[in-house]
Amino acid sequence: MKKNRRGAEKIISVYWFAILFIVAGAVVAMVAIFYGKPYDVRELETQILANSVANCLSETGYLREDIIGNSDFQNNFLKECSLNFNTEKEFDNMQYFLRVEILQGSNKVFEVSEGNLNLIASCGVEAGIEEERLAKCSEKEFYSLDSSKNVYLIKILSIVRKTEKNVRV
């Protein structure tokens, strides 16, 4: 007995094409989701900047000896901490701001600010405003000791703007 199998082959080929279209549609959808909107990494960038400054100022929990009372360190802060605030050509203004304060008790023994001072206005703004168009801010505080076991409070404010590159509405 010879059976006619052509009808079964036609039905299987229809299902095969349907599955092929579903898989192709899923791949297109995944690519569109992945590349459709850029990742906003500004908040991570502020935290990395603050951690880099913290590592520069305090090594293994002890404050560097050449910081307090050294005006050269304060004047060349970006160079001393190996920081680079240069950005791509698409930005008109400086896109970073950094402020470091070192306090011993209530006395400020060290303060330095670098970058675009206008970015501070973006910090502390209410969440109801279009937050993604504002600069991202990160504050970090920690304690460190000097070689004489004096305690210092180190406050770091880091701000990154870069809205032209990271935010698309």
PDB file of C-alpha atoms in Angstrom:
ATOM      1  CA  MET A   1       0.000   0.000   0.000  1.00  0.00           C
ATOM      2  CA  LYS A   2       1.376   3.267  -1.106  1.00  0.00           C
ATOM      3  CA  LYS A   3       0.203   6.258   0.888  1.00  0.00           C
ATOM      4  CA  ASN A   4      -0.120   9.762  -0.470  1.00  0.00           C
ATOM      5  CA  ARG A   5       2.199  11.920   1.695  1.00  0.00           C
ATOM      6  CA  ARG A   6       2.160  15.131  -0.319  1.00  0.00           C
ATOM      7  CA  GLY A   7      -0.601  16.709   1.741  1.00  0.00           C
ATOM      8  CA  ALA A   8       1.330  16.137   4.966  1.00  0.00           C
ATOM      9  CA  GLU A   9       4.451  17.734   3.479  1.00  0.00           C
ATOM     10  CA  LYS A  10       2.494  20.849   2.492  1.00  0.00           C
ATOM     11  CA  ILE A  11       1.072  21.236   6.010  1.00  0.00           C
ATOM     12  CA  ILE A  12       4.519  20.797   7.592  1.00  0.00           C
ATOM     13  CA  SER A  13       6.050  23.411   5.269  1.00  0.00           C
ATOM     14  CA  VAL A  14       3.386  25.962   6.298  1.00  0.00           C
ATOM     15  CA  TYR A  15       4.224  25.392   9.974  1.00  0.00           C
ATOM     16  CA  TRP A  16       7.924  25.548   9.172  1.00  0.00           C
ATOM     17  CA  PHE A  17       7.521  28.990   7.535  1.00  0.00           C
ATOM     18  CA  ALA A  18       5.342  30.210  10.407  1.00  0.00           C
ATOM     19  CA  ILE A  19       8.012  29.219  12.930  1.00  0.00           C
ATOM     20  CA  LEU A  20      10.687  30.848  10.766  1.00  0.00           C
ATOM     21  CA  PHE A  21       8.742  34.147  10.695  1.00  0.00           C
ATOM     22  CA  ILE A  22       8.194  34.042  14.479  1.00  0.00           C
ATOM     23  CA  VAL A  23      11.914  33.498  15.133  1.00  0.00           C
ATOM     24  CA  ALA A  24      12.890  36.242  12.683  1.00  0.00           C
ATOM     25  CA  GLY A  25      10.382  38.630  14.294  1.00  0.00           C
ATOM     26  CA  ALA A  26      11.778  37.846  17.759  1.00  0.00           C
ATOM     27  CA  VAL A  27      15.339  38.552  16.586  1.00  0.00           C
ATOM     28  CA  VAL A  28      14.283  41.875  15.030  1.00  0.00           C
ATOM     29  CA  ALA A  29      12.413  42.847  18.222  1.00  0.00           C
ATOM     30  CA  MET A  30      15.426  42.022  20.432  1.00  0.00           C
ATOM     31  CA  VAL A  31      17.785  44.043  18.250  1.00  0.00           C
ATOM     32  CA  ALA A  32      15.376  47.003  18.252  1.00  0.00           C
ATOM     33  CA  ILE A  33      15.060  46.901  22.042  1.00  0.00           C
ATOM     34  CA  PHE A  34      18.819  46.571  22.540  1.00  0.00           C
ATOM     35  CA  TYR A  35      19.887  49.333  20.149  1.00  0.00           C
ATOM     36  CA  GLY A  36      16.763  51.500  20.301  1.00  0.00           C
ATOM     37  CA  LYS A  37      17.601  53.664  23.314  1.00  0.00           C
ATOM     38  CA  PRO A  38      21.061  54.359  24.709  1.00  0.00           C
ATOM     39  CA  TYR A  39      21.921  53.288  28.227  1.00  0.00           C
ATOM     40  CA  ASP A  40      22.073  56.142  30.712  1.00  0.00           C
ATOM     41  CA  VAL A  41      25.262  55.436  32.639  1.00  0.00           C
ATOM     42  CA  ARG A  42      25.718  58.906  34.111  1.00  0.00           C
ATOM     43  CA  GLU A  43      24.841  57.832  37.644  1.00  0.00           C
ATOM     44  CA  LEU A  44      27.382  55.021  37.481  1.00  0.00           C
ATOM     45  CA  GLU A  45      29.904  57.476  36.079  1.00  0.00           C
ATOM     46  CA  THR A  46      29.408  59.792  39.082  1.00  0.00           C
ATOM     47  CA  GLN A  47      29.987  56.897  41.458  1.00  0.00           C
ATOM     48  CA  ILE A  48      33.114  55.805  39.610  1.00  0.00           C
ATOM     49  CA  LEU A  49      34.420  59.380  39.715  1.00  0.00           C
ATOM     50  CA  ALA A  50      33.774  59.604  43.475  1.00  0.00           C
ATOM     51  CA  ASN A  51      35.451  56.230  44.073  1.00  0.00           C
ATOM     52  CA  SER A  52      38.495  57.284  42.033  1.00  0.00           C
ATOM     53  CA  VAL A  53      38.851  60.441  44.136  1.00  0.00           C
ATOM     54  CA  ALA A  54      38.391  58.425  47.335  1.00  0.00           C
ATOM     55  CA  ASN A  55      41.150  56.026  46.268  1.00  0.00           C
ATOM     56  CA  CYS A  56      43.383  58.986  45.459  1.00  0.00           C
ATOM     57  CA  LEU A  57      42.872  60.668  48.854  1.00  0.00           C
ATOM     58  CA  SER A  58      42.813  57.662  51.144  1.00  0.00           C
ATOM     59  CA  GLU A  59      44.969  54.595  50.711  1.00  0.00           C
ATOM     60  CA  THR A  60      43.947  51.576  52.828  1.00  0.00           C
ATOM     61  CA  GLY A  61      41.953  53.800  55.171  1.00  0.00           C
ATOM     62  CA  TYR A  62      44.744  56.293  55.815  1.00  0.00           C
ATOM     63  CA  LEU A  63      44.786  59.810  54.428  1.00  0.00           C
ATOM     64  CA  ARG A  64      47.688  60.576  52.117  1.00  0.00           C
ATOM     65  CA  GLU A  65      50.398  62.546  53.901  1.00  0.00           C
ATOM     66  CA  ASP A  66      50.867  65.124  51.125  1.00  0.00           C
ATOM     67  CA  ILE A  67      47.271  66.445  51.117  1.00  0.00           C
ATOM     68  CA  ILE A  68      46.773  68.586  54.221  1.00  0.00           C
ATOM     69  CA  GLY A  69      48.538  71.932  53.997  1.00  0.00           C
ATOM     70  CA  ASN A  70      49.928  71.268  50.510  1.00  0.00           C
ATOM     71  CA  SER A  71      48.803  73.981  48.096  1.00  0.00           C
ATOM     72  CA  ASP A  72      50.505  72.204  45.157  1.00  0.00           C
ATOM     73  CA  PHE A  73      48.237  69.195  45.650  1.00  0.00           C
ATOM     74  CA  GLN A  74      45.214  71.474  45.817  1.00  0.00           C
ATOM     75  CA  ASN A  75      46.207  73.487  42.733  1.00  0.00           C
ATOM     76  CA  ASN A  76      47.019  70.374  40.663  1.00  0.00           C
ATOM     77  CA  PHE A  77      44.233  68.189  42.040  1.00  0.00           C
ATOM     78  CA  LEU A  78      43.111  66.686  38.706  1.00  0.00           C
ATOM     79  CA  LYS A  79      46.674  65.830  37.741  1.00  0.00           C
ATOM     80  CA  GLU A  80      47.558  64.461  41.188  1.00  0.00           C
ATOM     81  CA  CYS A  81      44.539  62.145  41.147  1.00  0.00           C
ATOM     82  CA  SER A  82      44.958  61.241  37.454  1.00  0.00           C
ATOM     83  CA  LEU A  83      41.551  62.622  36.476  1.00  0.00           C
ATOM     84  CA  ASN A  84      40.686  63.866  33.004  1.00  0.00           C
ATOM     85  CA  PHE A  85      37.614  66.062  32.498  1.00  0.00           C
ATOM     86  CA  ASN A  86      38.001  66.302  28.704  1.00  0.00           C
ATOM     87  CA  THR A  87      34.973  65.152  26.724  1.00  0.00           C
ATOM     88  CA  GLU A  88      34.036  64.514  23.120  1.00  0.00           C
ATOM     89  CA  LYS A  89      33.729  67.422  20.695  1.00  0.00           C
ATOM     90  CA  GLU A  90      29.915  67.257  20.691  1.00  0.00           C
ATOM     91  CA  PHE A  91      29.728  69.032  24.072  1.00  0.00           C
ATOM     92  CA  ASP A  92      29.984  72.813  24.322  1.00  0.00           C
ATOM     93  CA  ASN A  93      30.546  73.160  28.080  1.00  0.00           C
ATOM     94  CA  MET A  94      32.476  71.122  30.613  1.00  0.00           C
ATOM     95  CA  GLN A  95      30.346  68.114  31.562  1.00  0.00           C
ATOM     96  CA  TYR A  96      31.798  67.336  35.008  1.00  0.00           C
ATOM     97  CA  PHE A  97      31.950  68.919  38.447  1.00  0.00           C
ATOM     98  CA  LEU A  98      33.771  67.654  41.499  1.00  0.00           C
ATOM     99  CA  ARG A  99      33.997  69.085  45.010  1.00  0.00           C
ATOM    100  CA  VAL A 100      36.075  67.549  47.783  1.00  0.00           C
ATOM    101  CA  GLU A 101      35.985  68.688  51.409  1.00  0.00           C
ATOM    102  CA  ILE A 102      38.079  67.241  54.207  1.00  0.00           C
ATOM    103  CA  LEU A 103      36.940  68.093  57.724  1.00  0.00           C
ATOM    104  CA  GLN A 104      38.608  67.463  61.043  1.00  0.00           C
ATOM    105  CA  GLY A 105      35.815  67.810  63.562  1.00  0.00           C
ATOM    106  CA  SER A 106      33.978  70.918  62.379  1.00  0.00           C
ATOM    107  CA  ASN A 107      37.094  72.548  60.861  1.00  0.00           C
ATOM    108  CA  LYS A 108      37.529  72.405  57.101  1.00  0.00           C
ATOM    109  CA  VAL A 109      41.196  71.555  56.464  1.00  0.00           C
ATOM    110  CA  PHE A 110      41.004  70.972  52.703  1.00  0.00           C
ATOM    111  CA  GLU A 111      38.616  71.993  49.941  1.00  0.00           C
ATOM    112  CA  VAL A 112      38.886  71.830  46.193  1.00  0.00           C
ATOM    113  CA  SER A 113      36.347  72.288  43.382  1.00  0.00           C
ATOM    114  CA  GLU A 114      36.955  71.437  39.752  1.00  0.00           C
ATOM    115  CA  GLY A 115      34.743  71.580  36.676  1.00  0.00           C
ATOM    116  CA  ASN A 116      31.512  73.312  35.674  1.00  0.00           C
ATOM    117  CA  LEU A 117      30.096  75.047  38.771  1.00  0.00           C
ATOM    118  CA  ASN A 118      26.704  75.539  37.071  1.00  0.00           C
ATOM    119  CA  LEU A 119      25.957  71.821  37.347  1.00  0.00           C
ATOM    120  CA  ILE A 120      25.343  72.085  41.110  1.00  0.00           C
ATOM    121  CA  ALA A 121      21.884  73.517  40.379  1.00  0.00           C
ATOM    122  CA  SER A 122      20.802  70.077  39.081  1.00  0.00           C
ATOM    123  CA  CYS A 123      21.389  68.403  42.444  1.00  0.00           C
ATOM    124  CA  GLY A 124      18.501  68.193  44.862  1.00  0.00           C
ATOM    125  CA  VAL A 125      15.852  69.114  42.298  1.00  0.00           C
ATOM    126  CA  GLU A 126      12.434  67.570  42.878  1.00  0.00           C
ATOM    127  CA  ALA A 127      11.754  64.269  41.144  1.00  0.00           C
ATOM    128  CA  GLY A 128       8.627  65.681  39.459  1.00  0.00           C
ATOM    129  CA  ILE A 129      10.735  67.644  37.021  1.00  0.00           C
ATOM    130  CA  GLU A 130      12.054  65.910  33.943  1.00  0.00           C
ATOM    131  CA  GLU A 131      14.883  64.290  35.803  1.00  0.00           C
ATOM    132  CA  GLU A 132      16.536  62.673  32.798  1.00  0.00           C
ATOM    133  CA  ARG A 133      17.422  66.066  31.311  1.00  0.00           C
ATOM    134  CA  LEU A 134      19.328  67.113  34.427  1.00  0.00           C
ATOM    135  CA  ALA A 135      22.834  66.234  35.472  1.00  0.00           C
ATOM    136  CA  LYS A 136      23.291  63.228  37.758  1.00  0.00           C
ATOM    137  CA  CYS A 137      24.777  63.825  41.199  1.00  0.00           C
ATOM    138  CA  SER A 138      26.448  61.532  43.679  1.00  0.00           C
ATOM    139  CA  GLU A 139      27.569  62.336  47.205  1.00  0.00           C
ATOM    140  CA  LYS A 140      30.009  60.164  49.088  1.00  0.00           C
ATOM    141  CA  GLU A 141      31.181  60.531  52.672  1.00  0.00           C
ATOM    142  CA  PHE A 142      33.689  58.435  54.536  1.00  0.00           C
ATOM    143  CA  TYR A 143      36.157  58.660  57.388  1.00  0.00           C
ATOM    144  CA  SER A 144      39.902  58.335  57.139  1.00  0.00           C
ATOM    145  CA  LEU A 145      42.823  58.458  59.568  1.00  0.00           C
ATOM    146  CA  ASP A 146      46.187  60.141  59.285  1.00  0.00           C
ATOM    147  CA  SER A 147      49.449  58.656  60.584  1.00  0.00           C
ATOM    148  CA  SER A 148      48.778  60.196  64.034  1.00  0.00           C
ATOM    149  CA  LYS A 149      45.352  58.489  64.180  1.00  0.00           C
ATOM    150  CA  ASN A 150      43.446  61.798  63.765  1.00  0.00           C
ATOM    151  CA  VAL A 151      40.012  61.256  62.237  1.00  0.00           C
ATOM    152  CA  TYR A 152      38.983  63.131  59.078  1.00  0.00           C
ATOM    153  CA  LEU A 153      35.606  63.232  57.363  1.00  0.00           C
ATOM    154  CA  ILE A 154      35.939  63.301  53.575  1.00  0.00           C
ATOM    155  CA  LYS A 155      32.960  64.531  51.531  1.00  0.00           C
ATOM    156  CA  ILE A 156      32.931  64.102  47.763  1.00  0.00           C
ATOM    157  CA  LEU A 157      30.295  65.567  45.436  1.00  0.00           C
ATOM    158  CA  SER A 158      30.563  64.380  41.845  1.00  0.00           C
ATOM    159  CA  ILE A 159      28.286  65.514  39.014  1.00  0.00           C
ATOM    160  CA  VAL A 160      28.082  64.338  35.396  1.00  0.00           C
ATOM    161  CA  ARG A 161      25.886  66.070  32.804  1.00  0.00           C
ATOM    162  CA  LYS A 162      26.363  64.517  29.317  1.00  0.00           C
ATOM    163  CA  THR A 163      22.637  64.693  28.530  1.00  0.00           C
ATOM    164  CA  GLU A 164      23.201  65.146  24.794  1.00  0.00           C
ATOM    165  CA  LYS A 165      24.817  61.728  24.569  1.00  0.00           C
ATOM    166  CA  ASN A 166      22.889  59.707  27.151  1.00  0.00           C
ATOM    167  CA  VAL A 167      19.349  61.054  27.075  1.00  0.00           C
ATOM    168  CA  ARG A 168      16.975  60.944  24.140  1.00  0.00           C
ATOM    169  CA  VAL A 169      13.383  61.879  24.673  1.00  0.00           C
TER     170      VAL A 169
END
